[in-house]
Amino acid sequence: MAPPTPLTASPELLGLLSHLHSASLDQESKLDWNQIRGESDKTFDAIMRDKYIALDQDKCELIYHLLRGTGATRIVEAGTSFGVSTIYLALAAAQNATGSTKGLVVATEKEETKAAAARSNWAQAGEEISGVIELRVGDLRETLASGLGEVDFLLLDSKLWTRSSCDRSLRDLINTSSFAYRGNIFVPNSFNGESEFTL
């Protein structure tokens, strides 16, 4: 008898997620993180342009269960990349939706190539996933500046959150979200003792 899965999802979707996480881990294993940390923003962005850098699978599963447990239906993701974590957000939002409340995930990604790859992954995931995602392409300080309404959950998975200018521009969104998760991205083992959760 197969062990229970951590998600309420079809075998096809579980298989797709497993494939995407494996591809991300394979890419990450080939990166020289010590060298990357010393690069300029322009060089860093060029290196990462074709990289998944997906949120770890166990973190994605934890967020999925947090969303299911809280009934979140309006979700924002800052830093979509190839859209792997977005699938978990969309799955939870769709499953939490009721007759009067529809699920919505507003995702933003600045790189056109990554946005295109994300759309392709969501299409493979099916209408249950792609049907609740609104993708905004561009700088998150502009794409998330308006038109969000009340937000139940915010996933910050972008290196921009470390910059004070971004912190200021997103402060209202962070403060008005029911809860948020800040991904400790791009720099492995860099946990600084502060909680990644903002409640």
PDB file of C-alpha atoms in Angstrom:
ATOM      1  CA  MET A   1       0.000   0.000   0.000  1.00  0.00           C
ATOM      2  CA  ALA A   2       1.392   3.391  -1.057  1.00  0.00           C
ATOM      3  CA  PRO A   3       2.078   5.976   1.662  1.00  0.00           C
ATOM      4  CA  PRO A   4      -0.373   8.876   1.879  1.00  0.00           C
ATOM      5  CA  THR A   5       0.497  11.959  -0.163  1.00  0.00           C
ATOM      6  CA  PRO A   6       0.895  15.339   1.551  1.00  0.00           C
ATOM      7  CA  LEU A   7      -1.418  16.970  -1.013  1.00  0.00           C
ATOM      8  CA  THR A   8      -4.982  16.394  -2.114  1.00  0.00           C
ATOM      9  CA  ALA A   9      -4.167  16.197  -5.801  1.00  0.00           C
ATOM     10  CA  SER A  10      -4.318  13.914  -8.815  1.00  0.00           C
ATOM     11  CA  PRO A  11      -1.477  11.467  -9.541  1.00  0.00           C
ATOM     12  CA  GLU A  12      -0.722  13.483 -12.675  1.00  0.00           C
ATOM     13  CA  LEU A  13      -0.277  16.715 -10.727  1.00  0.00           C
ATOM     14  CA  LEU A  14       1.834  15.010  -8.071  1.00  0.00           C
ATOM     15  CA  GLY A  15       4.029  13.581 -10.822  1.00  0.00           C
ATOM     16  CA  LEU A  16       4.440  16.996 -12.440  1.00  0.00           C
ATOM     17  CA  LEU A  17       5.428  18.590  -9.129  1.00  0.00           C
ATOM     18  CA  SER A  18       7.937  15.824  -8.433  1.00  0.00           C
ATOM     19  CA  HIS A  19       9.486  16.375 -11.872  1.00  0.00           C
ATOM     20  CA  LEU A  20       9.691  20.155 -11.422  1.00  0.00           C
ATOM     21  CA  HIS A  21      11.289  19.914  -7.976  1.00  0.00           C
ATOM     22  CA  SER A  22      13.814  17.366  -9.260  1.00  0.00           C
ATOM     23  CA  ALA A  23      14.739  19.635 -12.168  1.00  0.00           C
ATOM     24  CA  SER A  24      15.195  22.561  -9.779  1.00  0.00           C
ATOM     25  CA  LEU A  25      17.407  20.579  -7.407  1.00  0.00           C
ATOM     26  CA  ASP A  26      19.511  19.310 -10.308  1.00  0.00           C
ATOM     27  CA  GLN A  27      20.166  22.873 -11.457  1.00  0.00           C
ATOM     28  CA  GLU A  28      20.985  24.088  -7.949  1.00  0.00           C
ATOM     29  CA  SER A  29      23.494  21.278  -7.403  1.00  0.00           C
ATOM     30  CA  LYS A  30      25.538  22.577 -10.339  1.00  0.00           C
ATOM     31  CA  LEU A  31      25.712  26.199  -9.167  1.00  0.00           C
ATOM     32  CA  ASP A  32      28.776  27.672  -7.458  1.00  0.00           C
ATOM     33  CA  TRP A  33      26.984  29.605  -4.721  1.00  0.00           C
ATOM     34  CA  ASN A  34      30.159  31.147  -3.291  1.00  0.00           C
ATOM     35  CA  GLN A  35      30.957  32.713  -6.652  1.00  0.00           C
ATOM     36  CA  ILE A  36      27.379  33.806  -7.313  1.00  0.00           C
ATOM     37  CA  ARG A  37      27.152  35.695  -4.026  1.00  0.00           C
ATOM     38  CA  GLY A  38      29.920  38.025  -5.181  1.00  0.00           C
ATOM     39  CA  GLU A  39      28.411  38.877  -8.558  1.00  0.00           C
ATOM     40  CA  SER A  40      26.730  42.144  -9.503  1.00  0.00           C
ATOM     41  CA  ASP A  41      22.936  42.240  -9.737  1.00  0.00           C
ATOM     42  CA  LYS A  42      23.139  42.267 -13.539  1.00  0.00           C
ATOM     43  CA  THR A  43      25.379  39.190 -13.676  1.00  0.00           C
ATOM     44  CA  PHE A  44      23.374  37.462 -10.963  1.00  0.00           C
ATOM     45  CA  ASP A  45      20.132  37.985 -12.886  1.00  0.00           C
ATOM     46  CA  ALA A  46      21.737  36.662 -16.083  1.00  0.00           C
ATOM     47  CA  ILE A  47      22.907  33.498 -14.305  1.00  0.00           C
ATOM     48  CA  MET A  48      19.478  32.909 -12.787  1.00  0.00           C
ATOM     49  CA  ARG A  49      17.444  33.673 -15.903  1.00  0.00           C
ATOM     50  CA  ASP A  50      17.019  30.008 -16.844  1.00  0.00           C
ATOM     51  CA  LYS A  51      17.051  28.568 -13.304  1.00  0.00           C
ATOM     52  CA  TYR A  52      14.017  27.273 -11.424  1.00  0.00           C
ATOM     53  CA  ILE A  53      15.276  28.032  -7.886  1.00  0.00           C
ATOM     54  CA  ALA A  54      11.994  26.600  -6.657  1.00  0.00           C
ATOM     55  CA  LEU A  55      10.974  26.794  -3.023  1.00  0.00           C
ATOM     56  CA  ASP A  56      11.847  23.486  -1.330  1.00  0.00           C
ATOM     57  CA  GLN A  57       9.155  20.849  -1.677  1.00  0.00           C
ATOM     58  CA  ASP A  58       8.648  20.445   2.077  1.00  0.00           C
ATOM     59  CA  LYS A  59       8.158  24.206   2.437  1.00  0.00           C
ATOM     60  CA  CYS A  60       5.661  24.210  -0.432  1.00  0.00           C
ATOM     61  CA  GLU A  61       3.737  21.394   1.217  1.00  0.00           C
ATOM     62  CA  LEU A  62       3.759  23.202   4.569  1.00  0.00           C
ATOM     63  CA  ILE A  63       2.417  26.373   2.953  1.00  0.00           C
ATOM     64  CA  TYR A  64      -0.277  24.345   1.170  1.00  0.00           C
ATOM     65  CA  HIS A  65      -1.491  22.948   4.496  1.00  0.00           C
ATOM     66  CA  LEU A  66      -1.350  26.376   6.164  1.00  0.00           C
ATOM     67  CA  LEU A  67      -3.512  27.759   3.386  1.00  0.00           C
ATOM     68  CA  ARG A  68      -5.954  24.860   3.542  1.00  0.00           C
ATOM     69  CA  GLY A  69      -6.185  25.180   7.311  1.00  0.00           C
ATOM     70  CA  THR A  70      -6.859  28.916   7.226  1.00  0.00           C
ATOM     71  CA  GLY A  71      -9.223  28.810   4.260  1.00  0.00           C
ATOM     72  CA  ALA A  72      -7.178  31.363   2.303  1.00  0.00           C
ATOM     73  CA  THR A  73      -8.589  32.164  -1.130  1.00  0.00           C
ATOM     74  CA  ARG A  74      -6.850  35.442  -2.091  1.00  0.00           C
ATOM     75  CA  ILE A  75      -3.117  34.859  -2.341  1.00  0.00           C
ATOM     76  CA  VAL A  76      -0.201  36.915  -3.655  1.00  0.00           C
ATOM     77  CA  GLU A  77       3.178  35.546  -4.724  1.00  0.00           C
ATOM     78  CA  ALA A  78       6.092  37.929  -5.231  1.00  0.00           C
ATOM     79  CA  GLY A  79       8.779  36.111  -7.200  1.00  0.00           C
ATOM     80  CA  THR A  80       7.080  33.410  -9.258  1.00  0.00           C
ATOM     81  CA  SER A  81      10.039  32.169 -11.320  1.00  0.00           C
ATOM     82  CA  PHE A  82       8.991  28.951 -13.117  1.00  0.00           C
ATOM     83  CA  GLY A  83       5.734  28.813 -11.172  1.00  0.00           C
ATOM     84  CA  VAL A  84       6.390  25.703  -9.084  1.00  0.00           C
ATOM     85  CA  SER A  85       5.331  27.097  -5.707  1.00  0.00           C
ATOM     86  CA  THR A  86       2.461  28.879  -7.460  1.00  0.00           C
ATOM     87  CA  ILE A  87       0.920  25.489  -8.216  1.00  0.00           C
ATOM     88  CA  TYR A  88       0.662  24.745  -4.500  1.00  0.00           C
ATOM     89  CA  LEU A  89      -0.862  28.161  -3.830  1.00  0.00           C
ATOM     90  CA  ALA A  90      -3.384  27.732  -6.636  1.00  0.00           C
ATOM     91  CA  LEU A  91      -4.294  24.212  -5.544  1.00  0.00           C
ATOM     92  CA  ALA A  92      -5.062  25.416  -2.026  1.00  0.00           C
ATOM     93  CA  ALA A  93      -6.968  28.477  -3.250  1.00  0.00           C
ATOM     94  CA  ALA A  94      -9.082  26.377  -5.613  1.00  0.00           C
ATOM     95  CA  GLN A  95      -9.865  23.799  -2.935  1.00  0.00           C
ATOM     96  CA  ASN A  96     -10.746  26.519  -0.408  1.00  0.00           C
ATOM     97  CA  ALA A  97     -13.127  28.255  -2.814  1.00  0.00           C
ATOM     98  CA  THR A  98     -16.843  28.166  -2.090  1.00  0.00           C
ATOM     99  CA  GLY A  99     -19.884  29.032  -4.147  1.00  0.00           C
ATOM    100  CA  SER A 100     -19.638  32.704  -3.219  1.00  0.00           C
ATOM    101  CA  THR A 101     -15.859  32.999  -2.860  1.00  0.00           C
ATOM    102  CA  LYS A 102     -13.574  32.209  -5.766  1.00  0.00           C
ATOM    103  CA  GLY A 103      -9.907  31.351  -5.413  1.00  0.00           C
ATOM    104  CA  LEU A 104      -7.345  33.789  -6.813  1.00  0.00           C
ATOM    105  CA  VAL A 105      -3.551  33.753  -6.884  1.00  0.00           C
ATOM    106  CA  VAL A 106      -1.891  36.939  -8.115  1.00  0.00           C
ATOM    107  CA  ALA A 107       1.622  35.975  -9.187  1.00  0.00           C
ATOM    108  CA  THR A 108       4.337  38.328 -10.380  1.00  0.00           C
ATOM    109  CA  GLU A 109       7.582  37.678 -12.245  1.00  0.00           C
ATOM    110  CA  LYS A 110       9.902  40.221 -13.869  1.00  0.00           C
ATOM    111  CA  GLU A 111      11.593  37.874 -16.377  1.00  0.00           C
ATOM    112  CA  GLU A 112       9.543  37.272 -19.537  1.00  0.00           C
ATOM    113  CA  THR A 113      11.205  33.904 -20.190  1.00  0.00           C
ATOM    114  CA  LYS A 114      10.419  32.653 -16.692  1.00  0.00           C
ATOM    115  CA  ALA A 115       6.849  33.922 -16.976  1.00  0.00           C
ATOM    116  CA  ALA A 116       6.423  31.958 -20.205  1.00  0.00           C
ATOM    117  CA  ALA A 117       7.830  28.813 -18.574  1.00  0.00           C
ATOM    118  CA  ALA A 118       5.498  29.295 -15.602  1.00  0.00           C
ATOM    119  CA  ARG A 119       2.474  29.544 -17.896  1.00  0.00           C
ATOM    120  CA  SER A 120       3.536  26.314 -19.592  1.00  0.00           C
ATOM    121  CA  ASN A 121       3.882  24.511 -16.255  1.00  0.00           C
ATOM    122  CA  TRP A 122       0.468  25.752 -15.122  1.00  0.00           C
ATOM    123  CA  ALA A 123      -1.094  24.607 -18.388  1.00  0.00           C
ATOM    124  CA  GLN A 124       0.333  21.134 -17.755  1.00  0.00           C
ATOM    125  CA  ALA A 125      -1.098  21.270 -14.230  1.00  0.00           C
ATOM    126  CA  GLY A 126      -4.583  21.718 -15.650  1.00  0.00           C
ATOM    127  CA  GLU A 127      -7.473  24.164 -15.501  1.00  0.00           C
ATOM    128  CA  GLU A 128      -7.962  23.737 -11.742  1.00  0.00           C
ATOM    129  CA  ILE A 129      -4.554  25.376 -11.331  1.00  0.00           C
ATOM    130  CA  SER A 130      -4.234  27.745 -14.294  1.00  0.00           C
ATOM    131  CA  GLY A 131      -7.808  28.956 -13.915  1.00  0.00           C
ATOM    132  CA  VAL A 132      -7.184  30.688 -10.584  1.00  0.00           C
ATOM    133  CA  ILE A 133      -3.830  32.332 -11.409  1.00  0.00           C
ATOM    134  CA  GLU A 134      -3.436  35.923 -12.572  1.00  0.00           C
ATOM    135  CA  LEU A 135       0.143  36.507 -13.730  1.00  0.00           C
ATOM    136  CA  ARG A 136       1.547  40.033 -13.721  1.00  0.00           C
ATOM    137  CA  VAL A 137       4.865  40.414 -15.550  1.00  0.00           C
ATOM    138  CA  GLY A 138       7.218  43.193 -14.456  1.00  0.00           C
ATOM    139  CA  ASP A 139       8.873  44.731 -11.407  1.00  0.00           C
ATOM    140  CA  LEU A 140       6.904  43.667  -8.335  1.00  0.00           C
ATOM    141  CA  ARG A 141       7.117  47.186  -6.938  1.00  0.00           C
ATOM    142  CA  GLU A 142       4.840  48.156  -9.838  1.00  0.00           C
ATOM    143  CA  THR A 143       2.839  44.992 -10.487  1.00  0.00           C
ATOM    144  CA  LEU A 144       1.753  44.685  -6.855  1.00  0.00           C
ATOM    145  CA  ALA A 145       1.204  48.395  -6.267  1.00  0.00           C
ATOM    146  CA  SER A 146      -2.571  48.235  -6.805  1.00  0.00           C
ATOM    147  CA  GLY A 147      -5.569  46.084  -7.650  1.00  0.00           C
ATOM    148  CA  LEU A 148      -5.040  43.379  -5.047  1.00  0.00           C
ATOM    149  CA  GLY A 149      -7.926  43.912  -2.649  1.00  0.00           C
ATOM    150  CA  GLU A 150      -7.862  42.068   0.654  1.00  0.00           C
ATOM    151  CA  VAL A 151      -5.025  39.519   0.764  1.00  0.00           C
ATOM    152  CA  ASP A 152      -5.197  36.357   2.876  1.00  0.00           C
ATOM    153  CA  PHE A 153      -1.607  35.228   2.303  1.00  0.00           C
ATOM    154  CA  LEU A 154       1.572  36.716   0.855  1.00  0.00           C
ATOM    155  CA  LEU A 155       4.536  34.644  -0.322  1.00  0.00           C
ATOM    156  CA  LEU A 156       7.669  36.764  -0.701  1.00  0.00           C
ATOM    157  CA  ASP A 157      10.189  34.742  -2.694  1.00  0.00           C
ATOM    158  CA  SER A 158      12.247  37.440  -4.380  1.00  0.00           C
ATOM    159  CA  LYS A 159      15.699  38.821  -3.658  1.00  0.00           C
ATOM    160  CA  LEU A 160      14.159  42.290  -3.825  1.00  0.00           C
ATOM    161  CA  TRP A 161      12.648  41.871  -0.366  1.00  0.00           C
ATOM    162  CA  THR A 162      16.125  42.436   1.094  1.00  0.00           C
ATOM    163  CA  ARG A 163      16.271  45.950  -0.313  1.00  0.00           C
ATOM    164  CA  SER A 164      14.935  48.814   1.786  1.00  0.00           C
ATOM    165  CA  SER A 165      13.196  50.407  -1.206  1.00  0.00           C
ATOM    166  CA  CYS A 166      11.182  47.250  -1.743  1.00  0.00           C
ATOM    167  CA  ASP A 167      10.452  46.927   1.958  1.00  0.00           C
ATOM    168  CA  ARG A 168       8.943  50.405   1.918  1.00  0.00           C
ATOM    169  CA  SER A 169       6.900  49.842  -1.228  1.00  0.00           C
ATOM    170  CA  LEU A 170       5.481  46.537   0.047  1.00  0.00           C
ATOM    171  CA  ARG A 171       4.976  47.543   3.671  1.00  0.00           C
ATOM    172  CA  ASP A 172       1.244  48.170   3.295  1.00  0.00           C
ATOM    173  CA  LEU A 173       0.742  44.854   1.512  1.00  0.00           C
ATOM    174  CA  ILE A 174       2.677  42.954   4.169  1.00  0.00           C
ATOM    175  CA  ASN A 175       0.839  44.673   7.003  1.00  0.00           C
ATOM    176  CA  THR A 176      -2.610  44.105   5.529  1.00  0.00           C
ATOM    177  CA  SER A 177      -2.097  40.441   4.611  1.00  0.00           C
ATOM    178  CA  SER A 178      -3.532  37.960   7.090  1.00  0.00           C
ATOM    179  CA  PHE A 179      -0.139  36.230   7.176  1.00  0.00           C
ATOM    180  CA  ALA A 180       3.001  35.990   5.072  1.00  0.00           C
ATOM    181  CA  TYR A 181       5.931  33.694   4.350  1.00  0.00           C
ATOM    182  CA  ARG A 182       9.301  35.105   3.396  1.00  0.00           C
ATOM    183  CA  GLY A 183      11.452  32.664   1.488  1.00  0.00           C
ATOM    184  CA  ASN A 184      15.153  32.625   2.445  1.00  0.00           C
ATOM    185  CA  ILE A 185      16.145  32.486  -1.170  1.00  0.00           C
ATOM    186  CA  PHE A 186      19.275  32.128  -3.290  1.00  0.00           C
ATOM    187  CA  VAL A 187      21.766  31.789  -0.408  1.00  0.00           C
ATOM    188  CA  PRO A 188      21.775  28.274   1.095  1.00  0.00           C
ATOM    189  CA  ASN A 189      22.318  27.906   4.839  1.00  0.00           C
ATOM    190  CA  SER A 190      22.042  31.670   5.401  1.00  0.00           C
ATOM    191  CA  PHE A 191      19.424  31.488   8.166  1.00  0.00           C
ATOM    192  CA  ASN A 192      20.097  34.464  10.415  1.00  0.00           C
ATOM    193  CA  GLY A 193      18.035  33.487  13.429  1.00  0.00           C
ATOM    194  CA  GLU A 194      14.942  35.477  12.461  1.00  0.00           C
ATOM    195  CA  SER A 195      11.662  33.682  11.893  1.00  0.00           C
ATOM    196  CA  GLU A 196      10.668  33.276   8.256  1.00  0.00           C
ATOM    197  CA  PHE A 197       7.027  33.643   9.298  1.00  0.00           C
ATOM    198  CA  THR A 198       5.282  36.952   9.773  1.00  0.00           C
ATOM    199  CA  LEU A 199       2.024  36.438  11.627  1.00  0.00           C
TER     200      LEU A 199
END
